[in-house]
PDB file of C-alpha atoms in Angstrom:
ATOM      1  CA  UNK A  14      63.956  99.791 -96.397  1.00 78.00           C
ATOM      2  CA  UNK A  15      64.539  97.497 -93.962  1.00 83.00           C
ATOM      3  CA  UNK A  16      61.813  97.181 -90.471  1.00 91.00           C
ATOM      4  CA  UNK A  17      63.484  94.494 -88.531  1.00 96.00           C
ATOM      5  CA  UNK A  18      66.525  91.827 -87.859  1.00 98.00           C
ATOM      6  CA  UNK A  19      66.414  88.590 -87.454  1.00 98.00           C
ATOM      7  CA  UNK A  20      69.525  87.086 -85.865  1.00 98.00           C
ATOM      8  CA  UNK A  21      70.048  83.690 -85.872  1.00 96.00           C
ATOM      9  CA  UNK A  22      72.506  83.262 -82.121  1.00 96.00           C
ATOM     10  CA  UNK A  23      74.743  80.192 -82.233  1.00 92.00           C
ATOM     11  CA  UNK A  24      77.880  81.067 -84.291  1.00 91.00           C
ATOM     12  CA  UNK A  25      76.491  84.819 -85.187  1.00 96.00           C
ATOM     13  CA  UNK A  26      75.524  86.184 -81.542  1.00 98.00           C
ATOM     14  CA  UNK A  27      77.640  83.576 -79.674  1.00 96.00           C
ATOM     15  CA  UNK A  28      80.707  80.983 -80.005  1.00 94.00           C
ATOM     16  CA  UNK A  29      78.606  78.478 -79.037  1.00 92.00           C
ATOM     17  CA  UNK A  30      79.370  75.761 -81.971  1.00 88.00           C
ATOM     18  CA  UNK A  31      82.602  74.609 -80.437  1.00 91.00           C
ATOM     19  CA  UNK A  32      81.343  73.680 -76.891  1.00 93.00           C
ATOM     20  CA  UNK A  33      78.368  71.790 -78.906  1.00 90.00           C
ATOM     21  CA  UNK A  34      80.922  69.512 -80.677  1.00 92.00           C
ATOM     22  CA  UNK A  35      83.070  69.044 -77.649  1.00 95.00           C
ATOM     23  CA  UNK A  36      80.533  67.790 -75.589  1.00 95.00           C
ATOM     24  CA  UNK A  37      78.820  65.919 -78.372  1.00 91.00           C
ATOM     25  CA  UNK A  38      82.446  64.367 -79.014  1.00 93.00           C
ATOM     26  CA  UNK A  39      83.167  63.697 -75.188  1.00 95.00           C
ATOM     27  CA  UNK A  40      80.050  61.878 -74.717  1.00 91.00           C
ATOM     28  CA  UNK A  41      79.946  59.544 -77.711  1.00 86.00           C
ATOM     29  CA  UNK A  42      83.662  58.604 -76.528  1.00 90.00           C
ATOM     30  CA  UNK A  43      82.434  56.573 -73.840  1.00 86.00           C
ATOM     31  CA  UNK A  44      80.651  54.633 -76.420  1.00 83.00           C
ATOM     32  CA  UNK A  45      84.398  54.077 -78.226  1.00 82.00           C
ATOM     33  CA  UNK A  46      82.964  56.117 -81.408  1.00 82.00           C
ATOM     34  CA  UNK A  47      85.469  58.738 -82.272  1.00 85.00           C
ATOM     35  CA  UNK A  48      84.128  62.166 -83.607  1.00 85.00           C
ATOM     36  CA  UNK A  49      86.327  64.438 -85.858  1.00 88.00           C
ATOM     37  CA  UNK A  50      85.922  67.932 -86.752  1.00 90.00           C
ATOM     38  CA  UNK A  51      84.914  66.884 -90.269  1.00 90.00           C
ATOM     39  CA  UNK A  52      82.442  64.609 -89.359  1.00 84.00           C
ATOM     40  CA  UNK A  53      80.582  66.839 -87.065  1.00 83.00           C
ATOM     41  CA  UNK A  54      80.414  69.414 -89.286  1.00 82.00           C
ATOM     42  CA  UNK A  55      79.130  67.184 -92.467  1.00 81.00           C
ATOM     43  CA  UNK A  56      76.610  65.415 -89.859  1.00 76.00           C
ATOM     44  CA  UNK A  57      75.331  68.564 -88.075  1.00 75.00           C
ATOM     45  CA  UNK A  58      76.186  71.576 -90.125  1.00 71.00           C
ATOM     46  CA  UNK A  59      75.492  69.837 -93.690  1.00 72.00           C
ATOM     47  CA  UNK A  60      73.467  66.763 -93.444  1.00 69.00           C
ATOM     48  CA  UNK A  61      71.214  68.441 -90.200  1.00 66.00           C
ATOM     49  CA  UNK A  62      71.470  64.935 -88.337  1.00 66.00           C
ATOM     50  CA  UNK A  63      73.248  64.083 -84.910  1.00 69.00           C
ATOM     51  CA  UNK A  64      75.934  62.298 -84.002  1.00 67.00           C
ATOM     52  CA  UNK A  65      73.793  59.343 -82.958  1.00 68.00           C
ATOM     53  CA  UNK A  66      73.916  58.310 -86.601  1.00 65.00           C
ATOM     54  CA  UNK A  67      77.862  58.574 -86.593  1.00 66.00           C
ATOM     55  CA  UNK A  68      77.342  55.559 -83.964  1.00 67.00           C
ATOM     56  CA  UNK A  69      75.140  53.800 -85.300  1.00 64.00           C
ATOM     57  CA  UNK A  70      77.403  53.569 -88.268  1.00 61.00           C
ATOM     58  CA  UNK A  71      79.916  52.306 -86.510  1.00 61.00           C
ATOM     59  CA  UNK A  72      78.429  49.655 -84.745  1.00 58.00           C
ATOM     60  CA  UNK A  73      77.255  50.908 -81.697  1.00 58.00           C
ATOM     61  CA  UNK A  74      73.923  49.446 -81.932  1.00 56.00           C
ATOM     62  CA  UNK A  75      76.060  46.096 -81.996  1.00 47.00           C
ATOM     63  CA  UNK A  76      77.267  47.582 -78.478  1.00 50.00           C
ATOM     64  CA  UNK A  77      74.410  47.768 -76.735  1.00 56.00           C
ATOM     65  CA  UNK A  78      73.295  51.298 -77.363  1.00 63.00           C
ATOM     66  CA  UNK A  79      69.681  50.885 -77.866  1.00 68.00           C
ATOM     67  CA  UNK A  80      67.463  53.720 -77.993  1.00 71.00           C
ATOM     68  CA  UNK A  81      67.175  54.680 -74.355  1.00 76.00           C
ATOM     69  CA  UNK A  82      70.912  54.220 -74.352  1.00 75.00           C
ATOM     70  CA  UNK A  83      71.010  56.829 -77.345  1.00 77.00           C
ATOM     71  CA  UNK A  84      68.240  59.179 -75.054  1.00 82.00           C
ATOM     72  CA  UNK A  85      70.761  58.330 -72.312  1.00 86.00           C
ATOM     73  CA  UNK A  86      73.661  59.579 -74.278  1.00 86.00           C
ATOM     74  CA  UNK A  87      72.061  63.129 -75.516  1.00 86.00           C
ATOM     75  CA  UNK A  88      71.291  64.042 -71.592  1.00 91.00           C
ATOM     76  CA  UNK A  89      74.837  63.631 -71.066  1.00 92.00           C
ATOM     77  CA  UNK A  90      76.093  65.804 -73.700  1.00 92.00           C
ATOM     78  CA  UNK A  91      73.500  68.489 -73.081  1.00 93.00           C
ATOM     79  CA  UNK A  92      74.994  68.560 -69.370  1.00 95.00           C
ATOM     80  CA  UNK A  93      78.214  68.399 -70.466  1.00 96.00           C
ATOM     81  CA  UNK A  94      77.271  71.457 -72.891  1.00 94.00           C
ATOM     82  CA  UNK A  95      75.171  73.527 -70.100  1.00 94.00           C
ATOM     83  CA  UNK A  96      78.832  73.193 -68.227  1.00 95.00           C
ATOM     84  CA  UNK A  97      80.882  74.305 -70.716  1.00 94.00           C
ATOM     85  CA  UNK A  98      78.799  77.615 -71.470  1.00 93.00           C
ATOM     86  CA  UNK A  99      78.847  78.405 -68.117  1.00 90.00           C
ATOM     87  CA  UNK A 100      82.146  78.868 -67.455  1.00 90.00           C
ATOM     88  CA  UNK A 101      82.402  82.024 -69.166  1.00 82.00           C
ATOM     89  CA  UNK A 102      80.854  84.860 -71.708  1.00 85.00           C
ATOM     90  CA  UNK A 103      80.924  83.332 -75.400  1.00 91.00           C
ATOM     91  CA  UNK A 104      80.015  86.717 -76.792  1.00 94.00           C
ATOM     92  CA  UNK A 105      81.810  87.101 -80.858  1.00 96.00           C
ATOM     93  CA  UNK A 106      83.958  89.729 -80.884  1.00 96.00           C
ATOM     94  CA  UNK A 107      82.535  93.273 -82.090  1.00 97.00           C
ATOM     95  CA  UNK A 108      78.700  91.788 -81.589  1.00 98.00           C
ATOM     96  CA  UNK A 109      77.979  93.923 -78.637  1.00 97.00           C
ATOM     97  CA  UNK A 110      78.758  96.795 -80.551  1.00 98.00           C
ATOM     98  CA  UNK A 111      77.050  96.311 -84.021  1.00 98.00           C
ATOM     99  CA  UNK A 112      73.699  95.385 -82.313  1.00 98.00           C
ATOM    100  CA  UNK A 113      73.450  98.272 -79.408  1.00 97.00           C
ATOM    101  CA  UNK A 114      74.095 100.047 -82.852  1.00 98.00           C
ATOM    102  CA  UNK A 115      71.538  98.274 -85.127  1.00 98.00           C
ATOM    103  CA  UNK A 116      69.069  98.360 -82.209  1.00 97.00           C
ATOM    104  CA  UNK A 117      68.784 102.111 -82.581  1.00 95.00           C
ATOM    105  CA  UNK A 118      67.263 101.853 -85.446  1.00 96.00           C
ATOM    106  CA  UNK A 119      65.876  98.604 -86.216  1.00 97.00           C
ATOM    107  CA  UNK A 120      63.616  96.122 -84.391  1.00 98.00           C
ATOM    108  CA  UNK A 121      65.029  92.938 -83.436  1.00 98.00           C
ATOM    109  CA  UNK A 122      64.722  89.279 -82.909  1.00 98.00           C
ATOM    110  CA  UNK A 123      66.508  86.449 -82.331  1.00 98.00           C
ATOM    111  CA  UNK A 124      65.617  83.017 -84.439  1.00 98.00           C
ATOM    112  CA  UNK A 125      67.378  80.165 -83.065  1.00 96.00           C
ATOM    113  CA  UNK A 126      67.497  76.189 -83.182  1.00 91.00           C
ATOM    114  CA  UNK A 127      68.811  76.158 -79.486  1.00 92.00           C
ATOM    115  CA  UNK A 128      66.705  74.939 -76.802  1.00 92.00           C
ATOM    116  CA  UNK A 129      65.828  77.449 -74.154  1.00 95.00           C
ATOM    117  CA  UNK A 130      68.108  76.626 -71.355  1.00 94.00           C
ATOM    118  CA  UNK A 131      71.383  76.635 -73.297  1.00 94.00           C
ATOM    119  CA  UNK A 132      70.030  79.998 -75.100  1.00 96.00           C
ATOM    120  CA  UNK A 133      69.403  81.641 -71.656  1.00 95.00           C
ATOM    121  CA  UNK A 134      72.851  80.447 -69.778  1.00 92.00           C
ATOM    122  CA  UNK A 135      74.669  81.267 -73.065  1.00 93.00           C
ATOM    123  CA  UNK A 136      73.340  84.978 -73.020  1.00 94.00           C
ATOM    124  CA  UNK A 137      73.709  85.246 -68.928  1.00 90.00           C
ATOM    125  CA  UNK A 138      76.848  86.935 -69.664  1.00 84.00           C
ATOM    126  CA  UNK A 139      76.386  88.685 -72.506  1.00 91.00           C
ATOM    127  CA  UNK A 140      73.771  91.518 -71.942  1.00 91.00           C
ATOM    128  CA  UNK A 141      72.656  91.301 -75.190  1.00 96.00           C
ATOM    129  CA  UNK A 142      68.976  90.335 -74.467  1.00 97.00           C
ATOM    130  CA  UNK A 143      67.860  93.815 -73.802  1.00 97.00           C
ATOM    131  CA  UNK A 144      68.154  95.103 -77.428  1.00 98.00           C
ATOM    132  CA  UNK A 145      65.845  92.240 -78.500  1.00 98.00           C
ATOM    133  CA  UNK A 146      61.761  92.084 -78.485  1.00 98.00           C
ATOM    134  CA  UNK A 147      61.751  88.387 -78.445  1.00 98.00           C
ATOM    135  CA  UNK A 148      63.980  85.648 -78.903  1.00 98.00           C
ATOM    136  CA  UNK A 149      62.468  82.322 -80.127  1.00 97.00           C
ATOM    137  CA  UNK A 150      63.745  79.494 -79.375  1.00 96.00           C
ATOM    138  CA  UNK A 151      63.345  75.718 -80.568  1.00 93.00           C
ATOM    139  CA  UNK A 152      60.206  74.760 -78.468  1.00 94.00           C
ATOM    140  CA  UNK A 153      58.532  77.537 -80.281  1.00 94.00           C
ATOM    141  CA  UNK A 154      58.096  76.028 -83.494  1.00 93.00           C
ATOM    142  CA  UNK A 155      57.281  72.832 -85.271  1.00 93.00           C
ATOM    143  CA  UNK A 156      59.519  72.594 -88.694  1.00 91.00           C
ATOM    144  CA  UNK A 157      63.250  73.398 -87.840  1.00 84.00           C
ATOM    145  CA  UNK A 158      65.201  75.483 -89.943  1.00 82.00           C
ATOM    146  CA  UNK A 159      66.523  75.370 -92.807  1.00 83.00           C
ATOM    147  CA  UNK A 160      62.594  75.438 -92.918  1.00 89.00           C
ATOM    148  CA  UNK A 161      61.379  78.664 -93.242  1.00 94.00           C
ATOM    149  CA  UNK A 162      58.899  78.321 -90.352  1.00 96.00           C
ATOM    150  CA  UNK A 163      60.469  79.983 -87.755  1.00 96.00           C
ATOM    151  CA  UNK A 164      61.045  83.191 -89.477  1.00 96.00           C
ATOM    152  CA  UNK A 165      57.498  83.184 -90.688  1.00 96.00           C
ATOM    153  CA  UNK A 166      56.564  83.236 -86.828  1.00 97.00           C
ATOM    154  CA  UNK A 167      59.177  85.765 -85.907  1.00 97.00           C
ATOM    155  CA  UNK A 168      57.573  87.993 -88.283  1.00 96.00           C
ATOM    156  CA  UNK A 169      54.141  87.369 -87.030  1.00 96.00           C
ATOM    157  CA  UNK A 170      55.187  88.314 -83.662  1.00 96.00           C
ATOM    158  CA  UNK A 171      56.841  91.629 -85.129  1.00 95.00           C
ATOM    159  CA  UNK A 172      53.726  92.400 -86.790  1.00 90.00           C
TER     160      UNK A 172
END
């Protein structure tokens, strides 16, 4: 029998994943470097680097992005990404439901690779929070997932 959920947020909570890889894509733009829909998803989903390595690549080192250019770069897309979360509620359809459900019965957590600012404005709209004892975000642990780190501490926390 099960004691507890974990829920992993971006893309199971939240429709968060497209306003990730169109900021990520507006921003390395600017730098000429063109990022498709397949790349994104074999650099971030599959290969778990950034986009950063789609420029280098490409030549953008020869370009002048050095690596405060490249720090430069990923302040502008996380903007650009606070920005586009806030202009609405990117709640999945049927979530609200399923966990004010689940949460009747089951304790719950949230796992999630997202840093705590776009976590919290993503979830300003959804109401979702209150069914959860926790949610832990990416400053919380030191091995990312797919590591299994971060569920180990999720279950420490749920005893």
């Amino acid at each position: 029998m099960f004691k507890a959920i974990l829920w992993d947020n971006d893309g199971v909570l939240v429709d968060t994943e497209g306003l990730y890889f169109q900021a990520t894509r507006e921003t390395i733009a600017s730098v000429g470097v063109e990022l498709t829909a397949e790349d994104y998803r074999r650099l971030f989903l599959v290969e778990a680097r950034g986009a950063w390595h789609l420029c280098s690549a490409r030549g953008v080192d020869e370009a002048g992005v050095d690596e405060a250019g490249v720090r430069r770069l990923a302040d502008e897309r996380d903007r650009r990404y606070l920005e586009l979360i806030a202009r609405g509620d990117p709640l999945l359809p049927g979530v609200r439901e399923v966990v004010s459900a689940l949460a009747a019965r089951f304790r719950m957590a949230i796992v999630t690779s997202s840093k705590p600012e776009p976590f919290h404005r993503a979830h300003a709209a959804t109401g979702l929070l209150r069914w959860f004892e926790f949610a832990l975000t990416r400053e919380q642990y030191a091995r990312a997932k797919p590591d299994p780190e971060p569920y180990r501490v999720a279950c420490e926390r749920l005893g």
